[in-house]
Coordinates of C-alpha atoms and ligand atoms in Angstrom, one line a residue:
M664 CA -1.6 -19.2 19.4
A665 CA 0.7 -21.9 20.9
Q666 CA 4.2 -20.6 21.3
S667 CA 7.2 -22.8 20.8
E668 CA 10.0 -22.5 23.4
N669 CA 12.6 -20.8 21.3
Q670 CA 10.4 -18.8 19.0
V671 CA 11.8 -15.3 18.6
R672 CA 9.0 -12.8 19.0
V673 CA 9.4 -9.3 17.5
W674 CA 7.5 -6.1 18.3
V675 CA 7.1 -3.2 15.9
D676 CA 4.9 -0.1 16.5
G677 CA 3.9 3.0 14.7
C678 CA 1.1 5.2 13.4
F679 CA 0.9 3.5 10.0
D680 CA -1.1 6.4 8.6
M681 CA -1.3 6.3 4.7
V682 CA 0.5 3.0 4.8
H683 CA 3.1 2.8 2.0
F684 CA 5.8 0.4 0.9
G685 CA 8.3 2.0 3.3
H686 CA 6.2 0.8 6.2
A687 CA 5.9 -2.6 4.6
N688 CA 9.6 -2.8 4.1
A689 CA 10.2 -2.0 7.8
I690 CA 7.8 -4.8 8.7
R691 CA 9.4 -7.2 6.3
Q692 CA 12.9 -6.5 7.9
A693 CA 11.5 -6.9 11.4
K694 CA 9.9 -10.2 10.5
Q695 CA 13.3 -11.4 9.2
M696 CA 14.8 -10.7 12.7
G697 CA 12.6 -13.3 14.3
D698 CA 9.8 -15.9 13.9
Y699 CA 6.7 -14.1 14.9
L700 CA 5.9 -10.5 14.3
I701 CA 3.5 -8.4 16.4
V702 CA 2.7 -4.9 15.3
G703 CA 1.3 -2.3 17.7
V704 CA -0.7 0.4 16.1
H705 CA -1.5 3.7 17.8
S706 CA -5.1 4.9 18.3
D707 CA -6.4 8.1 16.7
E708 CA -6.4 9.9 20.1
E709 CA -2.8 8.9 20.8
I710 CA -1.6 10.2 17.4
A711 CA -3.6 13.4 17.7
N712 CA -2.0 14.1 21.1
H713 CA 1.5 13.7 19.7
K714 CA 1.5 14.9 16.1
G715 CA -2.0 15.9 15.0
P716 CA -4.9 13.9 13.6
P717 CA -4.2 11.0 11.1
V718 CA -5.7 10.9 7.6
F719 CA -6.9 7.4 8.1
N720 CA -8.9 6.4 11.2
E721 CA -7.8 3.6 13.5
K722 CA -10.1 1.0 12.0
E723 CA -8.7 1.6 8.6
R724 CA -5.1 1.6 9.8
Y725 CA -5.6 -1.6 11.8
K726 CA -7.0 -3.3 8.7
M727 CA -4.2 -2.0 6.4
V728 CA -1.5 -3.3 8.8
R729 CA -3.2 -6.7 9.2
A730 CA -3.2 -7.1 5.4
I731 CA 0.6 -6.8 5.2
K732 CA 1.8 -10.3 4.6
W733 CA 4.6 -10.4 7.1
V734 CA 2.4 -9.4 10.0
D735 CA 1.3 -12.2 12.4
E736 CA -0.7 -10.1 14.8
V737 CA -1.9 -6.5 15.3
I738 CA -2.3 -5.0 18.7
E739 CA -4.7 -2.1 18.7
N740 CA -4.3 1.1 20.7
A741 CA -0.6 0.6 21.4
P742 CA 1.0 3.4 23.5
Y743 CA 3.0 6.0 21.7
V744 CA 6.0 5.6 23.9
T745 CA 7.0 1.9 23.7
T746 CA 6.9 0.3 27.1
L747 CA 8.6 -2.8 28.5
E748 CA 5.1 -3.8 29.8
S749 CA 3.8 -4.1 26.2
L750 CA 6.8 -6.2 25.1
D751 CA 6.4 -8.5 28.2
K752 CA 2.6 -8.8 27.8
Y753 CA 3.0 -10.2 24.3
N754 CA 6.3 -12.1 25.1
C755 CA 8.3 -10.1 22.7
D756 CA 12.0 -10.3 22.9
F757 CA 12.7 -6.9 21.4
C758 CA 11.3 -4.0 19.5
V759 CA 12.3 -2.9 15.9
H760 CA 12.1 0.6 14.4
G761 CA 13.6 2.3 11.4
D762 CA 16.9 4.2 11.8
D763 CA 15.2 7.6 12.4
I764 CA 14.4 9.2 15.7
T765 CA 10.7 9.5 16.7
T766 CA 9.8 11.8 19.5
T767 CA 6.8 12.6 21.7
V768 CA 5.1 15.9 21.7
D769 CA 7.6 17.1 24.4
G770 CA 10.6 15.9 22.5
T771 CA 11.4 12.6 24.3
D772 CA 12.6 9.6 22.2
T773 CA 9.6 7.2 22.0
Y774 CA 12.0 4.3 22.3
H775 CA 14.1 5.4 25.3
L776 CA 12.7 2.7 27.6
V777 CA 13.3 -0.2 25.3
K778 CA 16.7 1.2 24.3
K779 CA 17.7 1.4 28.0
A780 CA 16.7 -2.2 28.6
N781 CA 18.7 -3.3 25.5
R782 CA 15.5 -4.6 23.9
Y783 CA 15.7 -2.4 20.8
K784 CA 17.0 -3.1 17.2
E785 CA 17.1 -1.0 14.1
C786 CA 16.1 -1.8 10.6
K787 CA 17.0 0.4 7.5
R788 CA 14.5 3.1 6.8
T789 CA 13.4 3.1 3.1
E790 CA 14.8 6.2 1.4
G791 CA 12.6 8.2 -0.9
V792 CA 9.1 7.5 0.5
S793 CA 7.2 9.0 3.5
T794 CA 3.7 10.1 4.3
T795 CA 4.9 13.7 4.1
D796 CA 6.3 13.1 0.6
I797 CA 3.1 11.4 -0.6
V798 CA 0.9 14.2 0.8
G799 CA 3.2 16.7 -0.8
R800 CA 2.8 15.0 -4.2
M801 CA -1.0 15.1 -3.8
L802 CA -1.1 18.8 -2.8
L803 CA 1.3 19.6 -5.7
V804 CA -0.8 18.0 -8.3
T805 CA -4.0 19.5 -6.8
R806 CA -2.5 23.0 -6.8
T807 CA -1.5 22.6 -10.5
H808 CA -5.0 21.5 -11.1
H809 CA -6.5 24.6 -9.7
R810 CA -4.3 26.9 -11.7
G811 CA -6.1 26.2 -14.9
P812 CA -5.9 22.6 -15.9
E813 CA -6.0 22.5 -19.6
E814 CA -3.1 24.6 -21.0
L815 CA -0.7 23.8 -18.2
N816 CA -1.2 20.1 -18.3
K817 CA -1.4 19.7 -22.0
D818 CA 2.1 21.1 -22.4
Q819 CA 3.4 18.8 -19.8
V820 CA 1.7 15.8 -21.2
G821 CA 3.0 16.7 -24.7
A822 CA 6.6 16.9 -23.5
I823 CA 6.3 13.7 -21.6
S824 CA 4.7 11.8 -24.4
Q825 CA 7.8 12.4 -26.5
D826 CA 9.8 11.0 -23.7
H827 CA 10.0 7.2 -23.8
S828 CA 10.5 6.8 -20.0
T829 CA 7.8 5.0 -18.1
K830 CA 7.0 8.0 -15.9
S831 CA 4.0 10.3 -16.1
P832 CA 4.7 14.0 -15.4
W833 CA 3.2 13.6 -11.9
T834 CA 5.1 10.6 -10.7
G835 CA 8.4 12.1 -12.0
V836 CA 8.8 13.6 -8.5
A837 CA 9.2 10.2 -6.9
Q838 CA 12.5 9.9 -5.1
F839 CA 12.5 6.2 -4.6
L840 CA 15.0 4.2 -6.6
P841 CA 13.5 0.8 -7.4
T842 CA 15.7 -2.2 -7.8
T843 CA 15.1 -5.8 -8.8
K844 CA 16.4 -6.8 -5.4
K845 CA 13.6 -4.9 -3.7
I846 CA 11.0 -6.6 -6.0
I847 CA 12.5 -10.0 -5.2
Q848 CA 12.3 -9.3 -1.5
F849 CA 8.7 -8.3 -1.7
A850 CA 7.6 -11.1 -4.1
E851 CA 6.5 -14.5 -2.9
G852 CA 7.9 -16.1 -6.1
K853 CA 5.3 -18.9 -5.7
E854 CA 3.6 -20.6 -8.6
P855 CA 0.0 -21.8 -8.6
S856 CA -0.4 -25.5 -7.6
P857 CA -2.2 -27.8 -10.0
G858 CA -5.9 -27.3 -9.7
D859 CA -5.7 -23.9 -8.1
K860 CA -8.4 -21.5 -9.2
I861 CA -6.7 -18.4 -10.7
V862 CA -8.3 -15.0 -10.2
Y863 CA -7.2 -12.0 -12.2
V864 CA -7.9 -8.4 -11.3
A865 CA -6.5 -5.3 -13.0
G866 CA -6.3 -1.6 -12.1
A867 CA -4.2 1.3 -11.0
F868 CA -4.1 0.5 -7.3
D869 CA -2.7 4.0 -6.8
L870 CA -2.0 5.1 -3.2
F871 CA -2.8 1.5 -2.2
H872 CA -5.6 2.0 0.4
V873 CA -8.1 0.2 2.5
G874 CA -10.7 0.1 -0.3
H875 CA -8.2 -1.9 -2.4
C876 CA -7.5 -4.1 0.6
D877 CA -11.2 -4.9 1.0
F878 CA -11.5 -5.6 -2.7
L879 CA -8.5 -7.9 -2.8
E880 CA -9.8 -9.8 0.2
K881 CA -13.0 -10.5 -1.7
A882 CA -11.1 -11.5 -4.8
A883 CA -8.9 -13.9 -2.8
A884 CA -12.1 -15.5 -1.4
E885 CA -13.1 -16.3 -5.1
G886 CA -10.1 -18.6 -5.7
D887 CA -6.6 -19.8 -4.6
F888 CA -4.2 -17.6 -6.5
V889 CA -4.7 -13.9 -7.1
I890 CA -2.9 -12.2 -10.0
V891 CA -3.0 -8.4 -10.0
G892 CA -2.4 -6.7 -13.3
L893 CA -1.0 -3.2 -12.8
H894 CA -1.5 -0.6 -15.5
S895 CA 1.5 1.5 -16.6
D896 CA 1.6 5.1 -15.6
Q897 CA 0.7 6.2 -19.1
V898 CA -2.3 4.0 -19.2
V899 CA -3.5 5.2 -15.8
N900 CA -2.8 8.8 -16.9
H901 CA -4.9 8.2 -20.0
Y902 CA -8.0 7.0 -18.2
R903 CA -7.7 8.9 -14.9
G904 CA -6.9 12.3 -16.2
A905 CA -4.1 14.7 -15.9
N906 CA -2.8 14.4 -12.4
N907 CA -2.7 10.7 -12.0
P908 CA -1.2 8.4 -10.9
I909 CA 0.4 9.7 -7.8
M910 CA 2.6 6.7 -7.2
N911 CA 4.6 5.4 -10.1
L912 CA 4.4 1.9 -11.4
H913 CA 7.4 0.6 -9.4
E914 CA 6.0 2.0 -6.2
R915 CA 2.5 0.5 -6.9
V916 CA 4.1 -2.9 -7.6
L917 CA 5.7 -2.9 -4.1
S918 CA 2.5 -1.8 -2.3
V919 CA 0.5 -4.5 -4.0
L920 CA 3.1 -7.2 -3.5
A921 CA 3.1 -6.5 0.3
C922 CA -0.6 -7.4 0.5
R923 CA -1.3 -10.9 1.8
Y924 CA -4.2 -11.5 -0.6
V925 CA -1.9 -11.1 -3.7
S926 CA 0.1 -14.0 -5.2
E927 CA 1.6 -12.4 -8.3
V928 CA 1.7 -9.1 -10.1
V929 CA 1.8 -8.3 -13.8
I930 CA 4.0 -5.2 -14.1
G931 CA 2.4 -2.9 -16.7
A932 CA -0.6 -5.1 -17.7
P933 CA -2.6 -4.3 -20.9
Y934 CA -5.8 -2.2 -20.2
E935 CA -7.9 -4.8 -22.1
V936 CA -8.1 -8.2 -20.6
T937 CA -7.2 -10.2 -23.7
A938 CA -7.7 -13.8 -24.6
E939 CA -3.9 -14.2 -24.8
L940 CA -3.5 -12.8 -21.2
M941 CA -6.2 -15.1 -19.9
D942 CA -4.7 -18.2 -21.6
H943 CA -1.2 -17.3 -20.7
F944 CA -2.0 -17.1 -17.0
K945 CA -4.7 -19.8 -17.1
V946 CA -7.2 -17.4 -15.6
D947 CA -10.4 -18.9 -14.3
L948 CA -12.1 -15.8 -13.1
V949 CA -11.7 -12.0 -13.8
C950 CA -13.0 -9.6 -11.2
H951 CA -13.7 -5.9 -10.9
G952 CA -15.1 -3.9 -8.0
K953 CA -18.1 -1.5 -8.2
T954 CA -16.0 1.5 -9.4
P955 CA -16.7 2.7 -13.0
I956 CA -15.0 0.8 -15.9
M957 CA -13.6 3.2 -18.5
P958 CA -14.0 2.0 -22.1
T959 CA -10.8 1.2 -24.1
E960 CA -9.5 3.8 -26.7
D961 CA -11.8 2.4 -29.4
G962 CA -14.8 2.6 -27.0
S963 CA -15.1 -1.1 -26.2
D964 CA -15.4 -2.9 -22.9
P965 CA -12.0 -3.9 -21.5
Y966 CA -13.6 -6.9 -19.9
A967 CA -15.4 -8.1 -23.1
V968 CA -13.3 -11.3 -23.5
P969 CA -13.8 -12.6 -19.9
K970 CA -17.5 -11.7 -20.1
E971 CA -17.9 -13.7 -23.4
R972 CA -16.2 -16.6 -21.7
K973 CA -18.5 -16.3 -18.7
K974 CA -15.5 -15.8 -16.5
F975 CA -16.2 -12.3 -15.2
K976 CA -17.6 -11.4 -11.8
M977 CA -18.4 -8.0 -10.3
L978 CA -17.4 -7.8 -6.6
D979 CA -18.7 -5.5 -3.9
S980 CA -15.8 -4.4 -1.7
G981 CA -18.3 -2.7 0.6
N982 CA -15.9 0.2 0.7
D983 CA -16.3 3.4 -1.4
L984 CA -12.9 4.8 -0.8
T985 CA -11.0 6.0 -3.8
T986 CA -7.6 7.7 -4.4
Q987 CA -9.5 10.9 -5.2
K988 CA -11.4 10.8 -1.9
I989 CA -8.1 10.5 0.0
V990 CA -6.9 13.6 -1.7
E991 CA -10.1 15.3 -0.7
R992 CA -9.7 14.1 2.9
I993 CA -6.3 15.7 3.1
I994 CA -7.4 19.0 1.7
R995 CA -10.5 19.0 4.0
N996 CA -8.4 18.4 7.0
R997 CA -5.9 21.0 5.9
L998 CA -3.2 19.0 7.5
D999 CA -0.1 20.8 8.2
Y1000 CA 2.6 18.5 6.8
Ligands
CTP2239 N1 9.5 3.5 8.1 C1 10.5 3.1 7.2 N2 10.7 3.8 6.0 C2 9.9 4.8 5.7 C3 8.9 5.2 6.5 C4 8.7 4.5 7.7 O1 11.3 2.2 7.5 N3 10.2 5.4 4.5 C5 9.3 2.8 9.4 C6 9.6 3.6 10.6 O2 10.9 3.8 10.9 C7 8.8 2.8 11.7 C8 7.7 2.1 10.9 O3 8.0 2.3 9.5 O4 9.7 1.8 12.2 C9 6.3 2.7 11.2 O5 6.4 4.0 11.6 P1 5.4 5.2 11.5 O6 5.4 5.9 12.8 O7 4.0 4.8 11.0 O8 6.0 5.9 10.3 P2 6.8 7.3 10.2 O9 8.2 7.2 10.7 O10 5.9 8.4 10.7 O11 6.8 7.4 8.6 P3 5.9 8.3 7.6 O12 6.4 9.7 7.8 O13 6.3 7.8 6.2 O14 4.5 8.0 8.0
C5P2240 O1 -9.4 2.2 -9.0 P1 -8.4 1.0 -9.1 O2 -8.0 0.8 -10.5 O3 -7.2 1.3 -8.3 O4 -9.1 -0.2 -8.6 C1 -8.6 -1.5 -8.6 C2 -9.8 -2.5 -8.3 O5 -10.2 -2.3 -7.0 C3 -11.0 -2.3 -9.2 O6 -11.6 -3.5 -9.5 C4 -11.9 -1.5 -8.3 O7 -13.3 -1.6 -8.7 C5 -11.6 -2.1 -7.0 N1 -12.0 -1.2 -5.8 C6 -13.1 -1.5 -5.0 N2 -13.4 -0.7 -4.0 C7 -12.8 0.5 -3.7 C8 -11.7 0.8 -4.6 C9 -11.3 0.0 -5.6 O8 -13.7 -2.6 -5.2 N3 -13.1 1.2 -2.7

C-alpha cells in the first residue's frame, strides 16, 4: 500500500488467543494513536515456548485479528519479544501495548528493546476481561454441570427468574462494567445509504469466535449493511440450556461491534424475526448459518416471516466451530490457567 509521508504507523503485537473485546479495545486505542495499524500475531510455536499451547491455532487467530475493524494489516509469526527490526521493516513509528507487564519464559520484559529505544506507548488495559477469566467461567459452568445438572441449576434459574436484572446466573460472574461510552467508542454510528441492501442475522454470538467471523463475512457479501440482532441472556439461556451464555449481553455487543463485517447491532433482539422488525429496519434479507434453529416457545419457526416473504437465505460458513466445541477444546487440552 502506498504510504503518505507523514502517516503515523503503529505496531501492536500479542497472542490474541480467544480474542475478546479487551483485545479489540487495545487495538482501537492503538489505532487512535496513529493513521495505520499493523498487528503482529505470534505463531503457535512461539506461544507454546513462552506460555503453553494456545486454544486457537494460528490460522484462526490471524483470521480473528484481521476481522477487527481497526486493524489495517496483520503480520503473521511475529516474534514474542518485540524487536526494532520488526518496527523498522514495516515502517512503524512505535509499538503500543496495554499497561500490564508481559514477560518471556525467563522473566524478561517482552518490550524491553522498544522501551529502551523510546518507541513504546501504553494504552489502558480493559478491566474485568481476560482469557484467564473467560476460561475460568467456562470451567466453572462445566463443573457445575457435572455435579448433577437438574436440581442445582433449577434452583439457580428459579432465583434468577424472580430477579428482573438482565443477567443469567452464569454471566453474573462477569466483572466488566459496561458503559454507554464504551458502546459509542465501538459503534460505527453509521446509517445505511439509500439503496443499500440490508441484511439481518440474529443469534447469541457467545464467545465470539472464528465460526461467527466466517458466517458474518458471508452475510456481509450478501448485501451492504449488516445488522446483527443479539438475543438477551434470558433468551439464550432458554434455548441453549442451563449454563449459557458465557458472555453477557453487554460483552457480546462489544465483541460483535468490533467485527468489520457488522454495521449495526440490535441489543436484545426478539427471538422471532417479526414483520415489525423487518419493516422497521427495512430488511432485505435474513440469513442463518447451518447450525440448528430452535423453535419458538409455541413451537413455530422463528424465521417463518422472512421465509414467507422469500427473504430468507441459509448460509454455509464453512466452519463448524461452536461455543460448546471451544469449551470441549479447553477441557481436552487441560490447560493450566
Ligand atoms: N489487552 C487489554 N485488555 C485486556 C486484555 C488484553 O488491553 N483485558 C491488551 C494487552 O495489553 C495487549 C493486547 O491486548 O496489548 C494483546 O495482548 P495478548 O498477549 O493477546 O493478551 P494478554 O495480555 O495475554 O491478555 P489475555 O490474558 O486476556 O489473553
Ligand atoms: O450460535 P449463534 O447463535 O451464536 O450463531 C449465530 C449465527 O452464526 C447463526 O446464524 C449460526 O448458524 C451462524 N454460525 C455459523 N457457523 C458457525 C457458528 C455459527 O454459520 N460455526
